[in-house]
Amino acid sequence: MRRFADTVRSTQAQLTALDQQVGDGDFGTNLSAGTVAALTRLDALDALTPLDACGATGAAAALEAAATAFLDEVGGTSGPLFGLLLQSLAASVAELGLTTPALTRGVVKGLAAIRRVGGAAPGDKTLVDALAPAAAALEALPARTVPAAALDAAAEAAWQGVRDTARLRARMGRSSYVGARAAGVPDPGAVAVALFFASAAGSVEDVTPYLSATWGTAAGPGVGHTPSGSATP
């Protein structure tokens, strides 16, 4: 979660630039507010009991705290939806530990919750278009897969989903009202989902290399840098 917060801080301007083209322009700010609120809650928990020393119990508590922050303190639509994903991951880790089956169950159930609450389906040009392929990639892995490799697979699938959103016509959300202006622009929420998975390997400083397959150099601020995470663009 801390690496994801670093990633959001580094890429906030890019996320904002994306959302200015297809939405209200506040996505980067809202996502940053969510990670700041999550870190505040994590620091409070750490002050009581160091979470890193608590294994799966600490991880589940951290995810639950982050979920509460996104659900209760973040404006817009995507913040609460991220909260649902984090909440599902927290419950799965609490039951199954820090394992790939826990990650898979959490993402699959989180996707179902997001679709139920938000009403989006694959192909609508929303964050679902990154989360659904990530869930499918995780479900295809053997249960014995180490979590780091599973997160890499989820990130790779999510980035492909992001690139695919650039070719989609938005059917939900603010993007559905801007018409041709959204053509060729990846969905910011989908980008954030991919960043979440990619951050497991290390914070990401620039989204441009991940988008270049369909988006070229139109990524706005930070063009020309490379991400510090290890997930393959």
Short mmCIF file of C-alpha atoms in Angstrom, two decimals:
data_model
loop_
_atom_site.label_atom_id
_atom_site.label_comp_id
_atom_site.label_asym_id
_atom_site.label_seq_id
_atom_site.Cartn_x
_atom_site.Cartn_y
_atom_site.Cartn_z
CA MET A 1 0.00 0.00 0.00
CA ARG A 2 2.87 2.36 0.75
CA ARG A 3 4.42 1.66 -2.65
CA PHE A 4 1.06 2.32 -4.29
CA ALA A 5 0.91 5.64 -2.44
CA ASP A 6 4.37 6.50 -3.79
CA THR A 7 3.21 5.57 -7.27
CA VAL A 8 0.11 7.75 -7.05
CA ARG A 9 2.19 10.67 -5.81
CA SER A 10 4.58 10.27 -8.76
CA THR A 11 1.89 9.81 -11.42
CA GLN A 12 -0.82 12.13 -10.08
CA ALA A 13 -0.20 14.74 -12.78
CA GLN A 14 -0.49 12.10 -15.50
CA LEU A 15 -3.69 10.69 -14.04
CA THR A 16 -5.10 14.22 -13.85
CA ALA A 17 -4.09 14.92 -17.46
CA LEU A 18 -5.89 11.75 -18.56
CA ASP A 19 -9.02 12.62 -16.64
CA GLN A 20 -9.05 16.15 -18.02
CA GLN A 21 -9.50 14.58 -21.45
CA VAL A 22 -12.23 12.12 -20.56
CA GLY A 23 -13.74 13.18 -17.24
CA ASP A 24 -13.92 15.88 -14.59
CA GLY A 25 -10.16 16.21 -14.19
CA ASP A 26 -10.25 15.32 -10.49
CA PHE A 27 -9.29 11.64 -10.60
CA GLY A 28 -5.61 12.13 -9.75
CA THR A 29 -6.51 14.38 -6.83
CA ASN A 30 -9.13 11.98 -5.49
CA LEU A 31 -6.86 8.95 -5.76
CA SER A 32 -4.05 10.84 -4.04
CA ALA A 33 -6.42 11.85 -1.24
CA GLY A 34 -7.34 8.19 -0.81
CA THR A 35 -3.76 7.04 -0.49
CA VAL A 36 -2.94 9.85 1.96
CA ALA A 37 -5.95 8.91 4.09
CA ALA A 38 -4.95 5.24 3.90
CA LEU A 39 -1.39 5.98 5.01
CA THR A 40 -2.68 8.02 7.94
CA ARG A 41 -4.67 5.02 9.11
CA LEU A 42 -1.76 2.64 8.50
CA ASP A 43 0.58 4.86 10.53
CA ALA A 44 -1.92 4.85 13.40
CA LEU A 45 -2.07 1.05 13.33
CA ASP A 46 1.71 0.78 13.11
CA ALA A 47 2.07 2.96 16.18
CA LEU A 48 0.09 0.39 18.16
CA THR A 49 1.58 -2.79 16.67
CA PRO A 50 4.12 -2.91 13.83
CA LEU A 51 2.12 -4.38 10.96
CA ASP A 52 5.16 -5.89 9.23
CA ALA A 53 5.69 -8.15 12.23
CA CYS A 54 2.14 -9.50 12.15
CA GLY A 55 2.23 -11.48 8.91
CA ALA A 56 -1.12 -12.12 7.28
CA THR A 57 -2.97 -10.62 10.24
CA GLY A 58 -1.10 -7.36 9.80
CA ALA A 59 -1.60 -7.38 6.04
CA ALA A 60 -5.33 -7.94 6.42
CA ALA A 61 -5.56 -5.14 8.98
CA ALA A 62 -3.64 -2.80 6.68
CA LEU A 63 -5.89 -3.60 3.73
CA GLU A 64 -9.02 -3.13 5.83
CA ALA A 65 -7.76 0.23 7.09
CA ALA A 66 -6.99 1.34 3.53
CA ALA A 67 -10.41 0.13 2.39
CA THR A 68 -12.12 2.18 5.08
CA ALA A 69 -10.16 5.26 4.06
CA PHE A 70 -11.20 4.93 0.41
CA LEU A 71 -14.81 4.13 1.26
CA ASP A 72 -15.29 6.89 3.82
CA GLU A 73 -12.98 9.72 2.80
CA VAL A 74 -12.60 9.79 -0.99
CA GLY A 75 -14.88 11.68 -3.33
CA GLY A 76 -15.86 10.76 -6.85
CA THR A 77 -16.83 7.32 -8.07
CA SER A 78 -13.56 5.45 -8.33
CA GLY A 79 -12.44 5.99 -4.72
CA PRO A 80 -15.24 3.95 -3.14
CA LEU A 81 -14.84 1.30 -5.85
CA PHE A 82 -11.18 0.94 -4.92
CA GLY A 83 -12.37 0.62 -1.35
CA LEU A 84 -14.50 -2.38 -2.33
CA LEU A 85 -11.48 -4.07 -3.93
CA LEU A 86 -9.32 -3.45 -0.87
CA GLN A 87 -12.09 -4.65 1.44
CA SER A 88 -12.41 -7.90 -0.50
CA LEU A 89 -8.64 -8.43 -0.46
CA ALA A 90 -8.57 -7.82 3.31
CA ALA A 91 -11.22 -10.49 3.93
CA SER A 92 -9.47 -13.01 1.69
CA VAL A 93 -6.04 -12.46 3.26
CA ALA A 94 -7.55 -12.77 6.73
CA GLU A 95 -8.99 -16.17 5.80
CA LEU A 96 -6.34 -17.63 3.47
CA GLY A 97 -3.16 -15.79 4.44
CA LEU A 98 -0.60 -14.14 2.18
CA THR A 99 -1.14 -16.60 -0.67
CA THR A 100 -2.01 -16.54 -4.33
CA PRO A 101 -5.42 -18.15 -3.65
CA ALA A 102 -6.15 -15.26 -1.27
CA LEU A 103 -5.11 -12.73 -3.89
CA THR A 104 -7.21 -14.46 -6.52
CA ARG A 105 -10.29 -14.70 -4.35
CA GLY A 106 -9.94 -11.10 -3.23
CA VAL A 107 -9.63 -9.74 -6.75
CA VAL A 108 -12.44 -11.91 -8.14
CA LYS A 109 -14.82 -10.98 -5.33
CA GLY A 110 -13.73 -7.36 -5.49
CA LEU A 111 -14.49 -7.31 -9.21
CA ALA A 112 -17.94 -8.77 -8.55
CA ALA A 113 -18.65 -6.15 -5.88
CA ILE A 114 -17.50 -3.32 -8.14
CA ARG A 115 -19.65 -4.54 -11.00
CA ARG A 116 -22.63 -4.95 -8.70
CA VAL A 117 -22.32 -1.46 -7.19
CA GLY A 118 -21.07 0.45 -10.22
CA GLY A 119 -23.00 -1.42 -12.89
CA ALA A 120 -20.07 -1.53 -15.33
CA ALA A 121 -19.19 -4.50 -17.52
CA PRO A 122 -16.07 -5.31 -19.53
CA GLY A 123 -16.03 -3.13 -22.63
CA ASP A 124 -17.62 -0.08 -20.96
CA LYS A 125 -14.24 1.71 -20.71
CA THR A 126 -13.95 1.75 -16.93
CA LEU A 127 -11.59 0.33 -14.33
CA VAL A 128 -13.40 -3.00 -14.83
CA ASP A 129 -11.55 -3.33 -18.14
CA ALA A 130 -8.26 -3.62 -16.24
CA LEU A 131 -9.54 -5.50 -13.20
CA ALA A 132 -11.38 -8.22 -15.16
CA PRO A 133 -8.32 -9.39 -17.12
CA ALA A 134 -6.24 -9.25 -13.94
CA ALA A 135 -8.79 -11.50 -12.22
CA ALA A 136 -8.79 -13.89 -15.18
CA ALA A 137 -5.00 -14.06 -15.19
CA LEU A 138 -4.97 -14.89 -11.48
CA GLU A 139 -7.62 -17.59 -11.87
CA ALA A 140 -5.48 -19.24 -14.55
CA LEU A 141 -2.49 -19.64 -12.22
CA PRO A 142 -1.73 -22.76 -10.18
CA ALA A 143 -2.51 -22.33 -6.49
CA ARG A 144 1.16 -22.89 -5.62
CA THR A 145 2.26 -19.81 -7.62
CA VAL A 146 4.21 -17.45 -5.38
CA PRO A 147 2.32 -14.20 -4.72
CA ALA A 148 5.00 -12.00 -6.31
CA ALA A 149 4.69 -13.89 -9.60
CA ALA A 150 0.90 -13.76 -9.35
CA LEU A 151 0.98 -9.99 -8.88
CA ASP A 152 3.26 -9.66 -11.90
CA ALA A 153 0.78 -11.67 -13.98
CA ALA A 154 -2.12 -9.55 -12.73
CA ALA A 155 -0.22 -6.36 -13.56
CA GLU A 156 0.64 -7.52 -17.06
CA ALA A 157 -2.98 -8.46 -17.78
CA ALA A 158 -4.24 -5.20 -16.29
CA TRP A 159 -1.90 -3.12 -18.47
CA GLN A 160 -3.16 -4.91 -21.57
CA GLY A 161 -6.67 -4.08 -20.43
CA VAL A 162 -5.64 -0.44 -20.02
CA ARG A 163 -4.26 -0.29 -23.54
CA ASP A 164 -7.46 -1.86 -24.83
CA THR A 165 -9.56 0.89 -23.24
CA ALA A 166 -7.96 3.40 -25.61
CA ARG A 167 -9.82 1.67 -28.43
CA LEU A 168 -13.15 1.48 -26.63
CA ARG A 169 -16.07 3.89 -26.77
CA ALA A 170 -17.15 4.79 -23.24
CA ARG A 171 -20.60 3.56 -22.27
CA MET A 172 -20.59 4.65 -18.62
CA GLY A 173 -19.42 7.55 -16.50
CA ARG A 174 -18.31 11.00 -17.50
CA SER A 175 -16.36 9.64 -20.47
CA SER A 176 -19.60 8.56 -22.12
CA TYR A 177 -20.62 12.23 -22.45
CA VAL A 178 -17.47 13.61 -24.07
CA GLY A 179 -17.79 11.65 -27.33
CA ALA A 180 -14.86 11.79 -29.71
CA ARG A 181 -12.70 13.61 -27.17
CA ALA A 182 -12.25 10.32 -25.31
CA ALA A 183 -11.17 8.41 -28.43
CA GLY A 184 -7.66 7.02 -28.12
CA VAL A 185 -7.37 7.92 -24.43
CA PRO A 186 -7.00 5.11 -21.87
CA ASP A 187 -9.41 5.13 -18.96
CA PRO A 188 -7.82 6.73 -15.86
CA GLY A 189 -9.51 4.30 -13.48
CA ALA A 190 -8.15 1.36 -15.44
CA VAL A 191 -4.68 2.92 -15.31
CA ALA A 192 -4.98 3.19 -11.53
CA VAL A 193 -5.91 -0.49 -11.21
CA ALA A 194 -2.85 -1.48 -13.23
CA LEU A 195 -0.68 0.82 -11.12
CA PHE A 196 -2.01 -0.87 -7.98
CA PHE A 197 -0.84 -4.29 -9.13
CA ALA A 198 2.41 -3.01 -10.63
CA SER A 199 3.30 -1.24 -7.39
CA ALA A 200 3.67 -4.59 -5.65
CA ALA A 201 7.02 -4.91 -7.45
CA GLY A 202 8.06 -1.31 -6.82
CA SER A 203 6.70 2.19 -7.13
CA VAL A 204 5.98 3.39 -10.67
CA GLU A 205 7.21 6.85 -11.62
CA ASP A 206 5.73 7.19 -15.10
CA VAL A 207 2.87 5.44 -16.91
CA THR A 208 4.02 6.32 -20.44
CA PRO A 209 6.00 3.11 -21.24
CA TYR A 210 3.00 1.00 -20.29
CA LEU A 211 0.68 2.92 -22.60
CA SER A 212 2.94 3.36 -25.62
CA ALA A 213 1.50 0.37 -27.49
CA THR A 214 -1.59 2.43 -28.34
CA TRP A 215 -1.05 5.88 -26.94
CA GLY A 216 2.39 6.91 -28.20
CA THR A 217 3.77 10.11 -26.68
CA ALA A 218 0.42 11.63 -25.77
CA ALA A 219 0.75 10.64 -22.14
CA GLY A 220 1.37 14.14 -20.90
CA PRO A 221 3.73 14.93 -17.99
CA GLY A 222 6.67 12.64 -17.42
CA VAL A 223 7.12 11.40 -20.99
CA GLY A 224 10.46 9.74 -21.50
CA HIS A 225 10.96 8.32 -18.00
CA THR A 226 10.71 4.66 -17.16
CA PRO A 227 8.84 3.01 -14.30
CA SER A 228 10.85 1.70 -11.38
CA GLY A 229 8.54 -1.31 -10.96
CA SER A 230 9.49 -4.59 -12.57
CA ALA A 231 6.24 -5.44 -14.30
CA THR A 232 6.72 -5.65 -18.05
CA PRO A 233 5.16 -2.79 -20.10
#
